Amino acid sequence: MKFERKFFFVLALLLSYEQILFAEHPSDEAFLDKLERDTFSYFWYEANPSNGLIRDSTSPGSPCSIAAVGFGLVSICIAEK
């Protein structure tokens, strides 16, 4: 009885591992396209509409910095291409 339980447990682990191992992964190009779109969206939608400053994070009260604004300007140039 114990042997059967262990056998089925190990069998279930092996079958689930095979599904994880051979799962469908997006291509590198598709991954980079999504990353580019998401990055641009962050900088575009987090920019303050009145002065263009971009917060360092999405948490409330997060400060703005020149680095975030610089990354935002570069992301606009890259998104245009």
PDB file of C-alpha atoms in Angstrom:
ATOM      1  CA  MET A   1       0.000   0.000   0.000  1.00  0.00           C
ATOM      2  CA  LYS A   2       2.761   2.456   0.917  1.00  0.00           C
ATOM      3  CA  PHE A   3       4.676   1.577  -2.230  1.00  0.00           C
ATOM      4  CA  GLU A   4       1.645   2.349  -4.407  1.00  0.00           C
ATOM      5  CA  ARG A   5       1.120   5.742  -2.760  1.00  0.00           C
ATOM      6  CA  LYS A   6       4.768   6.657  -3.207  1.00  0.00           C
ATOM      7  CA  PHE A   7       4.736   5.435  -6.795  1.00  0.00           C
ATOM      8  CA  PHE A   8       1.697   7.517  -7.732  1.00  0.00           C
ATOM      9  CA  PHE A   9       3.088  10.527  -5.888  1.00  0.00           C
ATOM     10  CA  VAL A  10       6.384  10.316  -7.790  1.00  0.00           C
ATOM     11  CA  LEU A  11       4.521   9.709 -11.045  1.00  0.00           C
ATOM     12  CA  ALA A  12       2.384  12.816 -10.483  1.00  0.00           C
ATOM     13  CA  LEU A  13       5.483  14.885  -9.768  1.00  0.00           C
ATOM     14  CA  LEU A  14       7.212  13.676 -12.910  1.00  0.00           C
ATOM     15  CA  LEU A  15       4.191  14.359 -15.098  1.00  0.00           C
ATOM     16  CA  SER A  16       3.738  17.877 -13.722  1.00  0.00           C
ATOM     17  CA  TYR A  17       7.461  18.567 -14.144  1.00  0.00           C
ATOM     18  CA  GLU A  18       7.259  17.539 -17.804  1.00  0.00           C
ATOM     19  CA  GLN A  19       4.428  20.008 -18.403  1.00  0.00           C
ATOM     20  CA  ILE A  20       6.422  22.805 -16.792  1.00  0.00           C
ATOM     21  CA  LEU A  21       9.579  21.853 -18.651  1.00  0.00           C
ATOM     22  CA  PHE A  22       7.950  21.832 -22.077  1.00  0.00           C
ATOM     23  CA  ALA A  23       5.517  24.709 -21.565  1.00  0.00           C
ATOM     24  CA  GLU A  24       5.062  27.150 -24.415  1.00  0.00           C
ATOM     25  CA  HIS A  25       7.337  30.158 -24.047  1.00  0.00           C
ATOM     26  CA  PRO A  26       7.039  33.311 -26.137  1.00  0.00           C
ATOM     27  CA  SER A  27       9.842  33.999 -28.553  1.00  0.00           C
ATOM     28  CA  ASP A  28      12.539  36.468 -27.597  1.00  0.00           C
ATOM     29  CA  GLU A  29      11.191  39.002 -30.086  1.00  0.00           C
ATOM     30  CA  ALA A  30       7.641  38.763 -28.710  1.00  0.00           C
ATOM     31  CA  PHE A  31       8.957  39.102 -25.154  1.00  0.00           C
ATOM     32  CA  LEU A  32      11.017  42.183 -26.035  1.00  0.00           C
ATOM     33  CA  ASP A  33       8.084  43.770 -27.900  1.00  0.00           C
ATOM     34  CA  LYS A  34       5.846  43.344 -24.843  1.00  0.00           C
ATOM     35  CA  LEU A  35       8.559  44.668 -22.538  1.00  0.00           C
ATOM     36  CA  GLU A  36       9.025  47.709 -24.789  1.00  0.00           C
ATOM     37  CA  ARG A  37       5.274  48.439 -24.872  1.00  0.00           C
ATOM     38  CA  ASP A  38       4.887  48.031 -21.109  1.00  0.00           C
ATOM     39  CA  THR A  39       7.901  50.226 -20.376  1.00  0.00           C
ATOM     40  CA  PHE A  40       6.662  52.979 -22.667  1.00  0.00           C
ATOM     41  CA  SER A  41       3.181  52.756 -21.136  1.00  0.00           C
ATOM     42  CA  TYR A  42       4.600  53.233 -17.640  1.00  0.00           C
ATOM     43  CA  PHE A  43       6.454  56.411 -18.551  1.00  0.00           C
ATOM     44  CA  TRP A  44       3.615  57.732 -20.728  1.00  0.00           C
ATOM     45  CA  TYR A  45       0.803  57.239 -18.199  1.00  0.00           C
ATOM     46  CA  GLU A  46       2.774  58.111 -15.055  1.00  0.00           C
ATOM     47  CA  ALA A  47       3.852  61.502 -16.410  1.00  0.00           C
ATOM     48  CA  ASN A  48       2.189  64.457 -14.712  1.00  0.00           C
ATOM     49  CA  PRO A  49      -0.050  66.107 -17.343  1.00  0.00           C
ATOM     50  CA  SER A  50       0.622  69.624 -16.074  1.00  0.00           C
ATOM     51  CA  ASN A  51       4.429  69.600 -15.881  1.00  0.00           C
ATOM     52  CA  GLY A  52       5.623  66.317 -17.464  1.00  0.00           C
ATOM     53  CA  LEU A  53       7.457  65.057 -14.378  1.00  0.00           C
ATOM     54  CA  ILE A  54       7.469  61.291 -13.924  1.00  0.00           C
ATOM     55  CA  ARG A  55       7.275  59.630 -10.524  1.00  0.00           C
ATOM     56  CA  ASP A  56       9.965  57.141  -9.535  1.00  0.00           C
ATOM     57  CA  SER A  57       7.369  54.477  -8.717  1.00  0.00           C
ATOM     58  CA  THR A  58       3.621  53.992  -8.780  1.00  0.00           C
ATOM     59  CA  SER A  59       3.274  54.164  -4.998  1.00  0.00           C
ATOM     60  CA  PRO A  60       1.326  57.185  -3.721  1.00  0.00           C
ATOM     61  CA  GLY A  61       3.501  60.136  -2.747  1.00  0.00           C
ATOM     62  CA  SER A  62       6.498  58.864  -4.674  1.00  0.00           C
ATOM     63  CA  PRO A  63       8.907  61.673  -5.607  1.00  0.00           C
ATOM     64  CA  CYS A  64       9.776  62.652  -9.161  1.00  0.00           C
ATOM     65  CA  SER A  65      13.350  62.686 -10.371  1.00  0.00           C
ATOM     66  CA  ILE A  66      15.309  63.888 -13.368  1.00  0.00           C
ATOM     67  CA  ALA A  67      16.395  60.281 -14.001  1.00  0.00           C
ATOM     68  CA  ALA A  68      12.801  59.121 -14.457  1.00  0.00           C
ATOM     69  CA  VAL A  69      12.110  62.060 -16.773  1.00  0.00           C
ATOM     70  CA  GLY A  70      15.217  61.189 -18.803  1.00  0.00           C
ATOM     71  CA  PHE A  71      14.151  57.563 -19.127  1.00  0.00           C
ATOM     72  CA  GLY A  72      10.676  58.745 -20.125  1.00  0.00           C
ATOM     73  CA  LEU A  73      12.031  60.983 -22.882  1.00  0.00           C
ATOM     74  CA  VAL A  74      14.205  58.168 -24.222  1.00  0.00           C
ATOM     75  CA  SER A  75      11.255  55.754 -24.132  1.00  0.00           C
ATOM     76  CA  ILE A  76       9.244  58.161 -26.307  1.00  0.00           C
ATOM     77  CA  CYS A  77      12.074  58.250 -28.863  1.00  0.00           C
ATOM     78  CA  ILE A  78      12.332  54.457 -28.906  1.00  0.00           C
ATOM     79  CA  ALA A  79       8.547  53.989 -29.107  1.00  0.00           C
ATOM     80  CA  GLU A  80       8.366  56.324 -32.098  1.00  0.00           C
ATOM     81  CA  LYS A  81      10.623  54.012 -34.089  1.00  0.00           C
TER      82      LYS A  81
END
